């Protein structure tokens, strides 16, 4: 009986971690912070799925939710910021080098 109670306690803690990290990711304004919090959420979900004895789902979550998706978000933010910085260096001109007005 103590084993079932310990497992239920761990599942409850994992659920609280998932809820807290999901809320933090949703409330974050900075895309970089959101990507990091999304990776943390993926790790929390991986732990939860492992505790719920779903190792296949946990491995998928670890690969996609913790690694690939945050990486794609970080690369996208980097590209957008580089393009924005390059546009500002050109003095606000369009791709042709002329005025946009």
mmCIF file of N, CA and C in Angstrom:
data_model
loop_
_atom_site.group_PDB
_atom_site.id
_atom_site.type_symbol
_atom_site.label_atom_id
_atom_site.label_comp_id
_atom_site.label_asym_id
_atom_site.label_seq_id
_atom_site.Cartn_x
_atom_site.Cartn_y
_atom_site.Cartn_z
ATOM 1 N N UNK A 1 0.819 -1.191 0.000
ATOM 2 C CA UNK A 1 0.000 0.000 0.000
ATOM 3 C C UNK A 1 0.865 1.258 0.000
ATOM 4 N N UNK A 2 2.016 1.219 0.669
ATOM 5 C CA UNK A 2 2.882 2.394 0.703
ATOM 6 C C UNK A 2 3.480 2.689 -0.670
ATOM 7 N N UNK A 3 3.679 1.657 -1.492
ATOM 8 C CA UNK A 3 4.205 1.868 -2.836
ATOM 9 C C UNK A 3 3.192 2.624 -3.693
ATOM 10 N N UNK A 4 1.939 2.250 -3.595
ATOM 11 C CA UNK A 4 0.902 2.943 -4.358
ATOM 12 C C UNK A 4 0.776 4.386 -3.896
ATOM 13 N N UNK A 5 0.895 4.620 -2.633
ATOM 14 C CA UNK A 5 0.801 5.974 -2.104
ATOM 15 C C UNK A 5 1.977 6.822 -2.568
ATOM 16 N N UNK A 6 3.177 6.250 -2.573
ATOM 17 C CA UNK A 6 4.365 6.978 -3.033
ATOM 18 C C UNK A 6 4.243 7.303 -4.519
ATOM 19 N N UNK A 7 3.749 6.361 -5.298
ATOM 20 C CA UNK A 7 3.592 6.600 -6.738
ATOM 21 C C UNK A 7 2.535 7.679 -6.988
ATOM 22 N N UNK A 8 1.447 7.637 -6.251
ATOM 23 C CA UNK A 8 0.415 8.665 -6.397
ATOM 24 C C UNK A 8 0.949 10.038 -6.007
ATOM 25 N N UNK A 9 1.784 10.079 -4.981
ATOM 26 C CA UNK A 9 2.399 11.338 -4.560
ATOM 27 C C UNK A 9 3.304 11.886 -5.662
ATOM 28 N N UNK A 10 4.127 11.019 -6.263
ATOM 29 C CA UNK A 10 5.012 11.452 -7.346
ATOM 30 C C UNK A 10 4.222 11.944 -8.559
ATOM 31 N N UNK A 11 3.133 11.283 -8.873
ATOM 32 C CA UNK A 11 2.287 11.712 -9.993
ATOM 33 C C UNK A 11 1.670 13.075 -9.696
ATOM 34 N N UNK A 12 1.228 13.273 -8.462
ATOM 35 C CA UNK A 12 0.651 14.568 -8.088
ATOM 36 C C UNK A 12 1.693 15.680 -8.183
ATOM 37 N N UNK A 13 2.913 15.401 -7.747
ATOM 38 C CA UNK A 13 3.991 16.394 -7.850
ATOM 39 C C UNK A 13 4.298 16.693 -9.316
ATOM 40 N N UNK A 14 4.353 15.660 -10.150
ATOM 41 C CA UNK A 14 4.623 15.856 -11.579
ATOM 42 C C UNK A 14 3.504 16.672 -12.235
ATOM 43 N N UNK A 15 2.266 16.417 -11.850
ATOM 44 C CA UNK A 15 1.149 17.201 -12.391
ATOM 45 C C UNK A 15 1.245 18.667 -11.989
ATOM 46 N N UNK A 16 1.653 18.913 -10.749
ATOM 47 C CA UNK A 16 1.836 20.298 -10.301
ATOM 48 C C UNK A 16 2.963 20.982 -11.074
ATOM 49 N N UNK A 17 4.042 20.257 -11.328
ATOM 50 C CA UNK A 17 5.142 20.816 -12.116
ATOM 51 C C UNK A 17 4.718 21.117 -13.547
ATOM 52 N N UNK A 18 3.918 20.224 -14.119
ATOM 53 C CA UNK A 18 3.408 20.451 -15.475
ATOM 54 C C UNK A 18 2.520 21.692 -15.503
ATOM 55 N N UNK A 19 1.628 21.807 -14.527
ATOM 56 C CA UNK A 19 0.731 22.964 -14.491
ATOM 57 C C UNK A 19 1.510 24.263 -14.290
ATOM 58 N N UNK A 20 2.502 24.238 -13.413
ATOM 59 C CA UNK A 20 3.292 25.446 -13.155
ATOM 60 C C UNK A 20 4.120 25.846 -14.368
ATOM 61 N N UNK A 21 4.767 24.885 -15.014
ATOM 62 C CA UNK A 21 5.606 25.223 -16.164
ATOM 63 C C UNK A 21 4.760 25.632 -17.368
ATOM 64 N N UNK A 22 3.598 25.038 -17.547
ATOM 65 C CA UNK A 22 2.717 25.442 -18.641
ATOM 66 C C UNK A 22 2.197 26.857 -18.421
ATOM 67 N N UNK A 23 1.842 27.177 -17.182
ATOM 68 C CA UNK A 23 1.378 28.525 -16.870
ATOM 69 C C UNK A 23 2.489 29.544 -17.081
ATOM 70 N N UNK A 24 3.691 29.218 -16.642
ATOM 71 C CA UNK A 24 4.826 30.125 -16.824
ATOM 72 C C UNK A 24 5.121 30.345 -18.307
ATOM 73 N N UNK A 25 5.057 29.281 -19.099
ATOM 74 C CA UNK A 25 5.309 29.415 -20.540
ATOM 75 C C UNK A 25 4.235 30.267 -21.211
ATOM 76 N N UNK A 26 3.005 30.125 -20.765
ATOM 77 C CA UNK A 26 1.915 30.900 -21.369
ATOM 78 C C UNK A 26 1.982 32.370 -20.977
ATOM 79 N N UNK A 27 2.491 32.664 -19.799
ATOM 80 C CA UNK A 27 2.536 34.042 -19.325
ATOM 81 C C UNK A 27 3.812 34.787 -19.723
ATOM 82 N N UNK A 28 4.819 34.065 -20.176
ATOM 83 C CA UNK A 28 6.081 34.703 -20.567
ATOM 84 C C UNK A 28 5.876 35.543 -21.828
ATOM 85 N N UNK A 29 6.519 36.700 -21.870
ATOM 86 C CA UNK A 29 6.369 37.609 -23.013
ATOM 87 C C UNK A 29 7.520 37.482 -24.004
ATOM 88 N N UNK A 30 8.711 37.173 -23.506
ATOM 89 C CA UNK A 30 9.897 37.078 -24.348
ATOM 90 C C UNK A 30 9.932 35.711 -25.036
ATOM 91 N N UNK A 31 10.079 35.676 -26.364
ATOM 92 C CA UNK A 31 10.095 34.385 -27.069
ATOM 93 C C UNK A 31 11.228 33.454 -26.631
ATOM 94 N N UNK A 32 12.378 34.008 -26.262
ATOM 95 C CA UNK A 32 13.470 33.154 -25.794
ATOM 96 C C UNK A 32 13.103 32.486 -24.472
ATOM 97 N N UNK A 33 12.514 33.254 -23.579
ATOM 98 C CA UNK A 33 12.077 32.697 -22.297
ATOM 99 C C UNK A 33 10.977 31.652 -22.530
ATOM 100 N N UNK A 34 10.095 31.912 -23.478
ATOM 101 C CA UNK A 34 9.033 30.949 -23.789
ATOM 102 C C UNK A 34 9.620 29.629 -24.281
ATOM 103 N N UNK A 35 10.643 29.710 -25.116
ATOM 104 C CA UNK A 35 11.259 28.489 -25.644
ATOM 105 C C UNK A 35 11.907 27.678 -24.526
ATOM 106 N N UNK A 36 12.589 28.352 -23.614
ATOM 107 C CA UNK A 36 13.215 27.647 -22.495
ATOM 108 C C UNK A 36 12.149 27.027 -21.596
ATOM 109 N N UNK A 37 11.096 27.784 -21.317
ATOM 110 C CA UNK A 37 10.017 27.249 -20.479
ATOM 111 C C UNK A 37 9.276 26.110 -21.173
ATOM 112 N N UNK A 38 9.203 26.155 -22.492
ATOM 113 C CA UNK A 38 8.594 25.047 -23.237
ATOM 114 C C UNK A 38 9.442 23.784 -23.112
ATOM 115 N N UNK A 39 10.757 23.941 -23.112
ATOM 116 C CA UNK A 39 11.638 22.795 -22.911
ATOM 117 C C UNK A 39 11.468 22.221 -21.500
ATOM 118 N N UNK A 40 11.332 23.103 -20.512
ATOM 119 C CA UNK A 40 11.099 22.649 -19.131
ATOM 120 C C UNK A 40 9.758 21.915 -19.047
ATOM 121 N N UNK A 41 8.756 22.461 -19.708
ATOM 122 C CA UNK A 41 7.450 21.790 -19.741
ATOM 123 C C UNK A 41 7.576 20.404 -20.369
ATOM 124 N N UNK A 42 8.334 20.298 -21.436
ATOM 125 C CA UNK A 42 8.548 18.996 -22.067
ATOM 126 C C UNK A 42 9.207 18.004 -21.133
ATOM 127 N N UNK A 43 10.170 18.471 -20.349
ATOM 128 C CA UNK A 43 10.811 17.585 -19.375
ATOM 129 C C UNK A 43 9.833 17.143 -18.288
ATOM 130 N N UNK A 44 9.021 18.072 -17.816
ATOM 131 C CA UNK A 44 8.025 17.724 -16.793
ATOM 132 C C UNK A 44 7.021 16.704 -17.335
ATOM 133 N N UNK A 45 6.606 16.891 -18.571
ATOM 134 C CA UNK A 45 5.678 15.930 -19.180
ATOM 135 C C UNK A 45 6.344 14.575 -19.383
ATOM 136 N N UNK A 46 7.625 14.586 -19.728
ATOM 137 C CA UNK A 46 8.357 13.327 -19.885
ATOM 138 C C UNK A 46 8.376 12.552 -18.567
ATOM 139 N N UNK A 47 8.631 13.260 -17.473
ATOM 140 C CA UNK A 47 8.624 12.614 -16.159
ATOM 141 C C UNK A 47 7.229 12.076 -15.836
ATOM 142 N N UNK A 48 6.206 12.884 -16.123
ATOM 143 C CA UNK A 48 4.837 12.441 -15.851
ATOM 144 C C UNK A 48 4.484 11.190 -16.652
ATOM 145 N N UNK A 49 4.816 11.183 -17.938
ATOM 146 C CA UNK A 49 4.505 10.010 -18.763
ATOM 147 C C UNK A 49 5.281 8.782 -18.303
ATOM 148 N N UNK A 50 6.501 8.988 -17.824
ATOM 149 C CA UNK A 50 7.278 7.865 -17.298
ATOM 150 C C UNK A 50 6.626 7.306 -16.036
ATOM 151 N N UNK A 51 6.166 8.196 -15.162
ATOM 152 C CA UNK A 51 5.484 7.746 -13.943
ATOM 153 C C UNK A 51 4.175 7.039 -14.260
ATOM 154 N N UNK A 52 3.532 7.439 -15.346
ATOM 155 C CA UNK A 52 2.275 6.804 -15.740
ATOM 156 C C UNK A 52 2.503 5.542 -16.574
ATOM 157 N N UNK A 53 3.765 5.094 -16.635
ATOM 158 C CA UNK A 53 4.164 3.868 -17.322
ATOM 159 C C UNK A 53 3.835 3.907 -18.812
ATOM 160 N N UNK A 54 4.177 5.042 -19.429
ATOM 161 C CA UNK A 54 4.036 5.191 -20.879
ATOM 162 C C UNK A 54 5.389 5.600 -21.456
ATOM 163 N N UNK A 55 6.341 4.671 -21.495
ATOM 164 C CA UNK A 55 7.694 5.042 -21.920
ATOM 165 C C UNK A 55 7.788 5.465 -23.377
ATOM 166 N N UNK A 56 6.942 4.915 -24.238
ATOM 167 C CA UNK A 56 6.972 5.313 -25.647
ATOM 168 C C UNK A 56 6.542 6.767 -25.813
ATOM 169 N N UNK A 57 5.506 7.158 -25.103
ATOM 170 C CA UNK A 57 5.046 8.552 -25.153
ATOM 171 C C UNK A 57 6.087 9.466 -24.510
ATOM 172 N N UNK A 58 6.717 8.993 -23.436
ATOM 173 C CA UNK A 58 7.748 9.783 -22.767
ATOM 174 C C UNK A 58 8.934 10.032 -23.691
ATOM 175 N N UNK A 59 9.352 9.020 -24.437
ATOM 176 C CA UNK A 59 10.468 9.199 -25.371
ATOM 177 C C UNK A 59 10.105 10.159 -26.497
ATOM 178 N N UNK A 60 8.886 10.056 -26.996
ATOM 179 C CA UNK A 60 8.442 10.987 -28.036
ATOM 180 C C UNK A 60 8.406 12.412 -27.506
ATOM 181 N N UNK A 61 7.906 12.586 -26.301
ATOM 182 C CA UNK A 61 7.856 13.911 -25.682
ATOM 183 C C UNK A 61 9.257 14.453 -25.444
ATOM 184 N N UNK A 62 10.157 13.600 -25.035
ATOM 185 C CA UNK A 62 11.536 14.015 -24.796
ATOM 186 C C UNK A 62 12.187 14.514 -26.083
ATOM 187 N N UNK A 63 11.965 13.787 -27.161
ATOM 188 C CA UNK A 63 12.580 14.177 -28.433
ATOM 189 C C UNK A 63 11.948 15.391 -29.068
ATOM 190 N N UNK A 64 10.628 15.386 -29.164
ATOM 191 C CA UNK A 64 9.930 16.459 -29.879
ATOM 192 C C UNK A 64 9.650 17.646 -28.975
ATOM 193 N N UNK A 65 9.037 17.407 -27.831
ATOM 194 C CA UNK A 65 8.604 18.504 -26.978
ATOM 195 C C UNK A 65 9.710 19.186 -26.207
ATOM 196 N N UNK A 66 10.773 18.447 -25.914
ATOM 197 C CA UNK A 66 11.843 19.014 -25.122
ATOM 198 C C UNK A 66 12.996 19.510 -25.976
ATOM 199 N N UNK A 67 13.244 18.881 -27.109
ATOM 200 C CA UNK A 67 14.417 19.240 -27.903
ATOM 201 C C UNK A 67 14.074 19.944 -29.211
ATOM 202 N N UNK A 68 13.280 19.329 -30.049
ATOM 203 C CA UNK A 68 13.085 19.832 -31.411
ATOM 204 C C UNK A 68 12.264 21.121 -31.447
ATOM 205 N N UNK A 69 11.120 21.137 -30.795
ATOM 206 C CA UNK A 69 10.250 22.318 -30.854
ATOM 207 C C UNK A 69 10.907 23.563 -30.257
ATOM 208 N N UNK A 70 11.493 23.503 -29.044
ATOM 209 C CA UNK A 70 12.180 24.706 -28.550
ATOM 210 C C UNK A 70 13.350 25.134 -29.439
ATOM 211 N N UNK A 71 14.066 24.159 -30.010
ATOM 212 C CA UNK A 71 15.172 24.497 -30.907
ATOM 213 C C UNK A 71 14.669 25.244 -32.140
ATOM 214 N N UNK A 72 13.577 24.787 -32.729
ATOM 215 C CA UNK A 72 13.007 25.483 -33.882
ATOM 216 C C UNK A 72 12.548 26.891 -33.519
ATOM 217 N N UNK A 73 11.974 27.057 -32.348
ATOM 218 C CA UNK A 73 11.557 28.388 -31.902
ATOM 219 C C UNK A 73 12.768 29.291 -31.731
ATOM 220 N N UNK A 74 13.830 28.788 -31.095
ATOM 221 C CA UNK A 74 15.039 29.588 -30.900
ATOM 222 C C UNK A 74 15.676 29.981 -32.226
ATOM 223 N N UNK A 75 15.728 29.059 -33.177
ATOM 224 C CA UNK A 75 16.301 29.376 -34.491
ATOM 225 C C UNK A 75 15.450 30.401 -35.240
ATOM 226 N N UNK A 76 14.151 30.310 -35.114
ATOM 227 C CA UNK A 76 13.259 31.272 -35.761
ATOM 228 C C UNK A 76 13.422 32.658 -35.161
ATOM 229 N N UNK A 77 13.478 32.736 -33.838
ATOM 230 C CA UNK A 77 13.667 34.035 -33.167
ATOM 231 C C UNK A 77 14.996 34.643 -33.587
ATOM 232 N N UNK A 78 16.032 33.825 -33.654
ATOM 233 C CA UNK A 78 17.344 34.314 -34.071
ATOM 234 C C UNK A 78 17.305 34.879 -35.484
ATOM 235 N N UNK A 79 16.657 34.174 -36.391
ATOM 236 C CA UNK A 79 16.564 34.621 -37.787
ATOM 237 C C UNK A 79 15.787 35.926 -37.887
ATOM 238 N N UNK A 80 14.668 36.018 -37.188
ATOM 239 C CA UNK A 80 13.850 37.235 -37.239
ATOM 240 C C UNK A 80 14.629 38.414 -36.670
ATOM 241 N N UNK A 81 15.338 38.200 -35.571
ATOM 242 C CA UNK A 81 16.115 39.297 -34.973
ATOM 243 C C UNK A 81 17.263 39.723 -35.879
ATOM 244 N N UNK A 82 17.906 38.782 -36.561
ATOM 245 C CA UNK A 82 18.971 39.143 -37.511
ATOM 246 C C UNK A 82 18.416 39.956 -38.669
ATOM 247 N N UNK A 83 17.273 39.521 -39.204
ATOM 248 C CA UNK A 83 16.668 40.254 -40.323
ATOM 249 C C UNK A 83 16.255 41.654 -39.893
ATOM 250 N N UNK A 84 15.708 41.775 -38.686
ATOM 251 C CA UNK A 84 15.300 43.080 -38.182
ATOM 252 C C UNK A 84 16.517 43.982 -37.973
ATOM 253 N N UNK A 85 17.595 43.435 -37.427
ATOM 254 C CA UNK A 85 18.811 44.219 -37.219
ATOM 255 C C UNK A 85 19.408 44.645 -38.555
ATOM 256 N N UNK A 86 19.393 43.767 -39.550
ATOM 257 C CA UNK A 86 19.925 44.117 -40.866
ATOM 258 C C UNK A 86 19.091 45.221 -41.510
ATOM 259 N N UNK A 87 17.787 45.172 -41.312
ATOM 260 C CA UNK A 87 16.918 46.205 -41.863
ATOM 261 C C UNK A 87 17.191 47.559 -41.214
ATOM 262 N N UNK A 88 17.453 47.552 -39.912
ATOM 263 C CA UNK A 88 17.749 48.792 -39.204
ATOM 264 C C UNK A 88 19.100 49.360 -39.626
ATOM 265 N N UNK A 89 20.058 48.483 -39.917
ATOM 266 C CA UNK A 89 21.372 48.941 -40.375
ATOM 267 C C UNK A 89 21.300 49.597 -41.742
ATOM 268 N N UNK A 90 20.348 49.179 -42.570
ATOM 269 C CA UNK A 90 20.175 49.763 -43.896
ATOM 270 C C UNK A 90 19.443 51.093 -43.830
ATOM 271 N N UNK A 91 19.106 51.528 -42.669
ATOM 272 C CA UNK A 91 18.409 52.800 -42.520
ATOM 273 C C UNK A 91 16.933 52.713 -42.806
ATOM 274 N N UNK A 92 16.342 51.541 -42.610
ATOM 275 C CA UNK A 92 14.906 51.389 -42.811
ATOM 276 C C UNK A 92 14.510 51.262 -44.267
ATOM 277 N N UNK A 93 15.480 50.987 -45.120
ATOM 278 C CA UNK A 93 15.164 50.845 -46.549
ATOM 279 C C UNK A 93 14.677 49.441 -46.850
ATOM 280 N N UNK A 94 13.971 49.333 -47.930
ATOM 281 C CA UNK A 94 13.450 48.042 -48.364
ATOM 282 C C UNK A 94 14.540 47.213 -49.001
ATOM 283 N N UNK A 95 14.210 46.049 -49.558
ATOM 284 C CA UNK A 95 15.197 45.162 -50.140
ATOM 285 C C UNK A 95 15.906 45.762 -51.346
ATOM 286 N N UNK A 96 15.262 46.694 -52.048
ATOM 287 C CA UNK A 96 15.878 47.294 -53.228
ATOM 288 C C UNK A 96 16.850 48.414 -52.854
ATOM 289 N N UNK A 97 16.824 48.851 -51.611
ATOM 290 C CA UNK A 97 17.704 49.909 -51.181
ATOM 291 C C UNK A 97 17.064 51.285 -51.298
ATOM 292 N N UNK A 98 15.857 51.362 -51.808
ATOM 293 C CA UNK A 98 15.169 52.641 -51.951
ATOM 294 C C UNK A 98 14.272 52.917 -50.761
ATOM 295 N N UNK A 99 13.684 54.085 -50.733
ATOM 296 C CA UNK A 99 12.760 54.432 -49.656
ATOM 297 C C UNK A 99 11.459 53.683 -49.828
ATOM 298 N N UNK A 100 10.839 53.303 -48.726
ATOM 299 C CA UNK A 100 9.564 52.581 -48.791
ATOM 300 C C UNK A 100 8.403 53.533 -48.843
ATOM 301 N N UNK A 101 8.636 54.804 -48.603
ATOM 302 C CA UNK A 101 7.494 55.759 -48.565
ATOM 303 C C UNK A 101 7.072 56.234 -49.905
#
